[in-house]
Amino acid sequence: TFKKNSLIVLDTTVSLIYLVILLTYNNIISKLIDLGIISSKYSAHLSSGIQIQWTYLLFHIVLLAILFYLIFHFVNERKEKIFMFNICLFDGLLSLVSILSDTSYRIELNIFIVISLYIIPRIIYEIEDRNIKLEIEILILSLFIMYWIITILMDNEGETIPYVFAITGRIFN
């Protein structure tokens, strides 16, 4: 149990240190520029955060809540369970911190790729009951589709509608 507890303490400590670095990122970069340690061109990386849509946070909170439940009920291997839990927890923290730092948003997008392409399929693979597996697949797919409909079709996030083809200037609706 000592080894188990020390791993939990280490994981928590590393996550908290990283969280503090993200929260103080702008101050750290500003100080390094003032001291001449890094070039002033890095001031372009300073930000007060990005405007996060409520759908982004709600989508992540709901998806991560579902994933936490599934991890603890269907993943059997202890190391894999801890790994998946830590990745999902870290993604959730980065989602919340992205309100303060666009850098954390960019990092979170990369971690979300791991969740989408590895963790979700792996959890679904672990579910033995075919009916539960189908229900979980439909639930998660529905969540992603609803997020896409709200952000892209309704809110036009990223201004993708109407799509203008860059070479010809032709508009596609």
PDB file of C-alpha atoms in Angstrom:
ATOM      1  CA  THR A   1       0.000   0.000   0.000  1.00  0.00           C
ATOM      2  CA  PHE A   2       2.969   2.347   0.544  1.00  0.00           C
ATOM      3  CA  LYS A   3       3.922   2.034  -3.143  1.00  0.00           C
ATOM      4  CA  LYS A   4       0.295   2.591  -4.175  1.00  0.00           C
ATOM      5  CA  ASN A   5      -0.048   5.673  -1.954  1.00  0.00           C
ATOM      6  CA  SER A   6       3.276   7.131  -3.092  1.00  0.00           C
ATOM      7  CA  LEU A   7       2.173   6.845  -6.748  1.00  0.00           C
ATOM      8  CA  ILE A   8      -1.066   8.665  -5.961  1.00  0.00           C
ATOM      9  CA  VAL A   9       0.849  11.409  -4.125  1.00  0.00           C
ATOM     10  CA  LEU A  10       3.331  11.697  -7.007  1.00  0.00           C
ATOM     11  CA  ASP A  11       0.552  11.905  -9.629  1.00  0.00           C
ATOM     12  CA  THR A  12      -1.313  14.519  -7.607  1.00  0.00           C
ATOM     13  CA  THR A  13       1.845  16.569  -6.998  1.00  0.00           C
ATOM     14  CA  VAL A  14       2.829  16.559 -10.684  1.00  0.00           C
ATOM     15  CA  SER A  15      -0.712  17.560 -11.699  1.00  0.00           C
ATOM     16  CA  LEU A  16      -0.778  20.408  -9.171  1.00  0.00           C
ATOM     17  CA  ILE A  17       2.670  21.672 -10.242  1.00  0.00           C
ATOM     18  CA  TYR A  18       1.572  21.647 -13.866  1.00  0.00           C
ATOM     19  CA  LEU A  19      -1.655  23.429 -12.962  1.00  0.00           C
ATOM     20  CA  VAL A  20       0.281  26.161 -11.091  1.00  0.00           C
ATOM     21  CA  ILE A  21       2.610  26.576 -14.092  1.00  0.00           C
ATOM     22  CA  LEU A  22      -0.380  26.968 -16.406  1.00  0.00           C
ATOM     23  CA  LEU A  23      -2.051  29.468 -14.090  1.00  0.00           C
ATOM     24  CA  THR A  24       1.135  31.549 -13.864  1.00  0.00           C
ATOM     25  CA  TYR A  25       2.207  31.003 -17.502  1.00  0.00           C
ATOM     26  CA  ASN A  26       1.770  34.636 -18.534  1.00  0.00           C
ATOM     27  CA  ASN A  27       3.778  35.875 -15.531  1.00  0.00           C
ATOM     28  CA  ILE A  28       6.580  33.377 -16.180  1.00  0.00           C
ATOM     29  CA  ILE A  29       6.872  34.305 -19.885  1.00  0.00           C
ATOM     30  CA  SER A  30       6.722  38.046 -19.080  1.00  0.00           C
ATOM     31  CA  LYS A  31       9.481  37.687 -16.463  1.00  0.00           C
ATOM     32  CA  LEU A  32      11.697  35.663 -18.829  1.00  0.00           C
ATOM     33  CA  ILE A  33      11.255  38.346 -21.519  1.00  0.00           C
ATOM     34  CA  ASP A  34      12.018  41.159 -19.019  1.00  0.00           C
ATOM     35  CA  LEU A  35      15.178  39.360 -17.884  1.00  0.00           C
ATOM     36  CA  GLY A  36      16.291  38.898 -21.505  1.00  0.00           C
ATOM     37  CA  ILE A  37      16.345  35.118 -21.168  1.00  0.00           C
ATOM     38  CA  ILE A  38      13.967  34.698 -24.098  1.00  0.00           C
ATOM     39  CA  SER A  39      13.240  36.934 -27.069  1.00  0.00           C
ATOM     40  CA  SER A  40      10.387  39.439 -27.056  1.00  0.00           C
ATOM     41  CA  LYS A  41       8.836  37.554 -29.976  1.00  0.00           C
ATOM     42  CA  TYR A  42       7.475  35.122 -27.363  1.00  0.00           C
ATOM     43  CA  SER A  43       5.168  37.859 -26.091  1.00  0.00           C
ATOM     44  CA  ALA A  44       2.826  36.689 -28.845  1.00  0.00           C
ATOM     45  CA  HIS A  45       2.200  33.622 -26.649  1.00  0.00           C
ATOM     46  CA  LEU A  46       0.880  35.739 -23.807  1.00  0.00           C
ATOM     47  CA  SER A  47      -2.838  35.692 -23.438  1.00  0.00           C
ATOM     48  CA  SER A  48      -5.535  36.255 -20.935  1.00  0.00           C
ATOM     49  CA  GLY A  49      -7.310  33.151 -22.117  1.00  0.00           C
ATOM     50  CA  ILE A  50      -9.850  32.514 -24.803  1.00  0.00           C
ATOM     51  CA  GLN A  51     -13.558  32.991 -24.853  1.00  0.00           C
ATOM     52  CA  ILE A  52     -14.830  29.551 -23.945  1.00  0.00           C
ATOM     53  CA  GLN A  53     -18.333  28.644 -25.028  1.00  0.00           C
ATOM     54  CA  TRP A  54     -20.615  27.100 -22.427  1.00  0.00           C
ATOM     55  CA  THR A  55     -21.114  24.137 -24.776  1.00  0.00           C
ATOM     56  CA  TYR A  56     -17.374  23.337 -24.664  1.00  0.00           C
ATOM     57  CA  LEU A  57     -17.301  23.144 -20.860  1.00  0.00           C
ATOM     58  CA  LEU A  58     -20.641  21.354 -20.582  1.00  0.00           C
ATOM     59  CA  PHE A  59     -19.618  18.802 -23.218  1.00  0.00           C
ATOM     60  CA  HIS A  60     -16.356  18.071 -21.391  1.00  0.00           C
ATOM     61  CA  ILE A  61     -17.967  17.866 -17.955  1.00  0.00           C
ATOM     62  CA  VAL A  62     -20.679  15.456 -19.140  1.00  0.00           C
ATOM     63  CA  LEU A  63     -18.302  13.318 -21.220  1.00  0.00           C
ATOM     64  CA  LEU A  64     -15.696  13.103 -18.455  1.00  0.00           C
ATOM     65  CA  ALA A  65     -18.363  12.228 -15.866  1.00  0.00           C
ATOM     66  CA  ILE A  66     -19.512   9.366 -18.109  1.00  0.00           C
ATOM     67  CA  LEU A  67     -15.910   8.251 -18.662  1.00  0.00           C
ATOM     68  CA  PHE A  68     -15.072   8.314 -14.929  1.00  0.00           C
ATOM     69  CA  TYR A  69     -18.091   6.112 -14.248  1.00  0.00           C
ATOM     70  CA  LEU A  70     -17.156   3.709 -17.066  1.00  0.00           C
ATOM     71  CA  ILE A  71     -13.493   3.554 -16.024  1.00  0.00           C
ATOM     72  CA  PHE A  72     -14.337   2.548 -12.475  1.00  0.00           C
ATOM     73  CA  HIS A  73     -17.035   0.055 -13.452  1.00  0.00           C
ATOM     74  CA  PHE A  74     -15.647  -1.640 -16.565  1.00  0.00           C
ATOM     75  CA  VAL A  75     -11.844  -1.313 -16.715  1.00  0.00           C
ATOM     76  CA  ASN A  76     -10.325  -4.197 -14.788  1.00  0.00           C
ATOM     77  CA  GLU A  77      -6.570  -3.685 -15.004  1.00  0.00           C
ATOM     78  CA  ARG A  78      -5.460  -1.379 -12.179  1.00  0.00           C
ATOM     79  CA  LYS A  79      -2.609   0.377 -14.027  1.00  0.00           C
ATOM     80  CA  GLU A  80      -4.787   1.040 -17.048  1.00  0.00           C
ATOM     81  CA  LYS A  81      -7.587   2.330 -14.810  1.00  0.00           C
ATOM     82  CA  ILE A  82      -5.187   4.767 -13.101  1.00  0.00           C
ATOM     83  CA  PHE A  83      -3.734   5.880 -16.451  1.00  0.00           C
ATOM     84  CA  MET A  84      -7.173   6.528 -17.958  1.00  0.00           C
ATOM     85  CA  PHE A  85      -8.380   8.305 -14.829  1.00  0.00           C
ATOM     86  CA  ASN A  86      -5.310  10.587 -14.769  1.00  0.00           C
ATOM     87  CA  ILE A  87      -5.607  11.464 -18.469  1.00  0.00           C
ATOM     88  CA  CYS A  88      -9.323  12.286 -18.085  1.00  0.00           C
ATOM     89  CA  LEU A  89      -8.722  14.264 -14.887  1.00  0.00           C
ATOM     90  CA  PHE A  90      -5.890  16.221 -16.496  1.00  0.00           C
ATOM     91  CA  ASP A  91      -8.068  16.952 -19.532  1.00  0.00           C
ATOM     92  CA  GLY A  92     -10.808  18.242 -17.230  1.00  0.00           C
ATOM     93  CA  LEU A  93      -8.371  20.499 -15.387  1.00  0.00           C
ATOM     94  CA  LEU A  94      -6.994  21.859 -18.657  1.00  0.00           C
ATOM     95  CA  SER A  95     -10.544  22.513 -19.895  1.00  0.00           C
ATOM     96  CA  LEU A  96     -11.248  24.619 -16.829  1.00  0.00           C
ATOM     97  CA  VAL A  97      -7.878  26.425 -16.920  1.00  0.00           C
ATOM     98  CA  SER A  98      -8.354  27.207 -20.623  1.00  0.00           C
ATOM     99  CA  ILE A  99     -10.574  30.087 -19.514  1.00  0.00           C
ATOM    100  CA  LEU A 100      -7.373  31.691 -18.196  1.00  0.00           C
ATOM    101  CA  SER A 101      -4.807  30.463 -20.730  1.00  0.00           C
ATOM    102  CA  ASP A 102      -5.110  29.696 -24.416  1.00  0.00           C
ATOM    103  CA  THR A 103      -2.002  27.523 -24.067  1.00  0.00           C
ATOM    104  CA  SER A 104      -3.874  25.129 -21.799  1.00  0.00           C
ATOM    105  CA  TYR A 105      -6.691  25.011 -24.372  1.00  0.00           C
ATOM    106  CA  ARG A 106      -4.214  23.998 -27.071  1.00  0.00           C
ATOM    107  CA  ILE A 107      -2.679  21.333 -24.834  1.00  0.00           C
ATOM    108  CA  GLU A 108      -6.146  20.078 -23.897  1.00  0.00           C
ATOM    109  CA  LEU A 109      -7.059  19.600 -27.555  1.00  0.00           C
ATOM    110  CA  ASN A 110      -4.084  17.255 -27.965  1.00  0.00           C
ATOM    111  CA  ILE A 111      -4.949  15.282 -24.842  1.00  0.00           C
ATOM    112  CA  PHE A 112      -8.545  15.025 -26.024  1.00  0.00           C
ATOM    113  CA  ILE A 113      -7.256  13.188 -29.099  1.00  0.00           C
ATOM    114  CA  VAL A 114      -5.924  10.484 -26.744  1.00  0.00           C
ATOM    115  CA  ILE A 115      -9.316  10.322 -25.029  1.00  0.00           C
ATOM    116  CA  SER A 116     -11.206  10.126 -28.320  1.00  0.00           C
ATOM    117  CA  LEU A 117      -8.955   7.659 -30.120  1.00  0.00           C
ATOM    118  CA  TYR A 118      -7.706   5.470 -27.276  1.00  0.00           C
ATOM    119  CA  ILE A 119      -9.588   5.770 -23.999  1.00  0.00           C
ATOM    120  CA  ILE A 120     -13.185   5.749 -25.278  1.00  0.00           C
ATOM    121  CA  PRO A 121     -12.675   2.788 -27.661  1.00  0.00           C
ATOM    122  CA  ARG A 122     -10.663   0.903 -25.025  1.00  0.00           C
ATOM    123  CA  ILE A 123     -13.359   1.332 -22.375  1.00  0.00           C
ATOM    124  CA  ILE A 124     -16.045   0.209 -24.827  1.00  0.00           C
ATOM    125  CA  TYR A 125     -13.926  -2.823 -25.713  1.00  0.00           C
ATOM    126  CA  GLU A 126     -13.777  -3.781 -22.015  1.00  0.00           C
ATOM    127  CA  ILE A 127     -17.594  -3.893 -21.681  1.00  0.00           C
ATOM    128  CA  GLU A 128     -18.718  -7.504 -22.024  1.00  0.00           C
ATOM    129  CA  ASP A 129     -22.510  -7.076 -22.066  1.00  0.00           C
ATOM    130  CA  ARG A 130     -23.497  -6.358 -25.687  1.00  0.00           C
ATOM    131  CA  ASN A 131     -26.609  -4.360 -24.715  1.00  0.00           C
ATOM    132  CA  ILE A 132     -24.694  -2.096 -22.329  1.00  0.00           C
ATOM    133  CA  LYS A 133     -21.921  -1.713 -24.919  1.00  0.00           C
ATOM    134  CA  LEU A 134     -24.448  -0.614 -27.553  1.00  0.00           C
ATOM    135  CA  GLU A 135     -26.134   1.820 -25.141  1.00  0.00           C
ATOM    136  CA  ILE A 136     -22.771   3.392 -24.212  1.00  0.00           C
ATOM    137  CA  GLU A 137     -21.759   3.672 -27.874  1.00  0.00           C
ATOM    138  CA  ILE A 138     -25.051   5.391 -28.728  1.00  0.00           C
ATOM    139  CA  LEU A 139     -24.786   7.704 -25.696  1.00  0.00           C
ATOM    140  CA  ILE A 140     -21.231   8.841 -26.476  1.00  0.00           C
ATOM    141  CA  LEU A 141     -21.866   9.169 -30.222  1.00  0.00           C
ATOM    142  CA  SER A 142     -25.036  11.191 -29.498  1.00  0.00           C
ATOM    143  CA  LEU A 143     -23.066  13.473 -27.188  1.00  0.00           C
ATOM    144  CA  PHE A 144     -20.451  14.163 -29.887  1.00  0.00           C
ATOM    145  CA  ILE A 145     -23.164  14.748 -32.532  1.00  0.00           C
ATOM    146  CA  MET A 146     -25.090  17.144 -30.258  1.00  0.00           C
ATOM    147  CA  TYR A 147     -21.865  19.060 -29.541  1.00  0.00           C
ATOM    148  CA  TRP A 148     -21.134  19.321 -33.271  1.00  0.00           C
ATOM    149  CA  ILE A 149     -24.691  20.461 -34.089  1.00  0.00           C
ATOM    150  CA  ILE A 150     -24.641  23.151 -31.395  1.00  0.00           C
ATOM    151  CA  THR A 151     -21.124  24.468 -32.046  1.00  0.00           C
ATOM    152  CA  ILE A 152     -20.895  24.208 -35.838  1.00  0.00           C
ATOM    153  CA  LEU A 153     -24.441  24.353 -37.184  1.00  0.00           C
ATOM    154  CA  MET A 154     -26.152  26.574 -34.603  1.00  0.00           C
ATOM    155  CA  ASP A 155     -23.364  28.790 -33.186  1.00  0.00           C
ATOM    156  CA  ASN A 156     -21.221  28.726 -36.372  1.00  0.00           C
ATOM    157  CA  GLU A 157     -18.087  28.429 -34.249  1.00  0.00           C
ATOM    158  CA  GLY A 158     -15.036  28.811 -36.462  1.00  0.00           C
ATOM    159  CA  GLU A 159     -17.234  30.516 -39.056  1.00  0.00           C
ATOM    160  CA  THR A 160     -17.371  27.439 -41.259  1.00  0.00           C
ATOM    161  CA  ILE A 161     -20.810  28.156 -42.719  1.00  0.00           C
ATOM    162  CA  PRO A 162     -20.993  29.245 -45.485  1.00  0.00           C
ATOM    163  CA  TYR A 163     -17.776  27.568 -46.536  1.00  0.00           C
ATOM    164  CA  VAL A 164     -15.729  29.637 -48.974  1.00  0.00           C
ATOM    165  CA  PHE A 165     -13.322  27.645 -51.112  1.00  0.00           C
ATOM    166  CA  ALA A 166     -10.073  29.646 -50.899  1.00  0.00           C
ATOM    167  CA  ILE A 167      -8.805  29.028 -54.444  1.00  0.00           C
ATOM    168  CA  THR A 168     -11.949  29.904 -56.406  1.00  0.00           C
ATOM    169  CA  GLY A 169     -13.750  32.100 -53.883  1.00  0.00           C
ATOM    170  CA  ARG A 170     -16.863  29.993 -54.509  1.00  0.00           C
ATOM    171  CA  ILE A 171     -19.303  29.706 -51.596  1.00  0.00           C
ATOM    172  CA  PHE A 172     -20.706  26.338 -50.532  1.00  0.00           C
ATOM    173  CA  ASN A 173     -23.788  26.293 -48.307  1.00  0.00           C
TER     174      ASN A 173
END
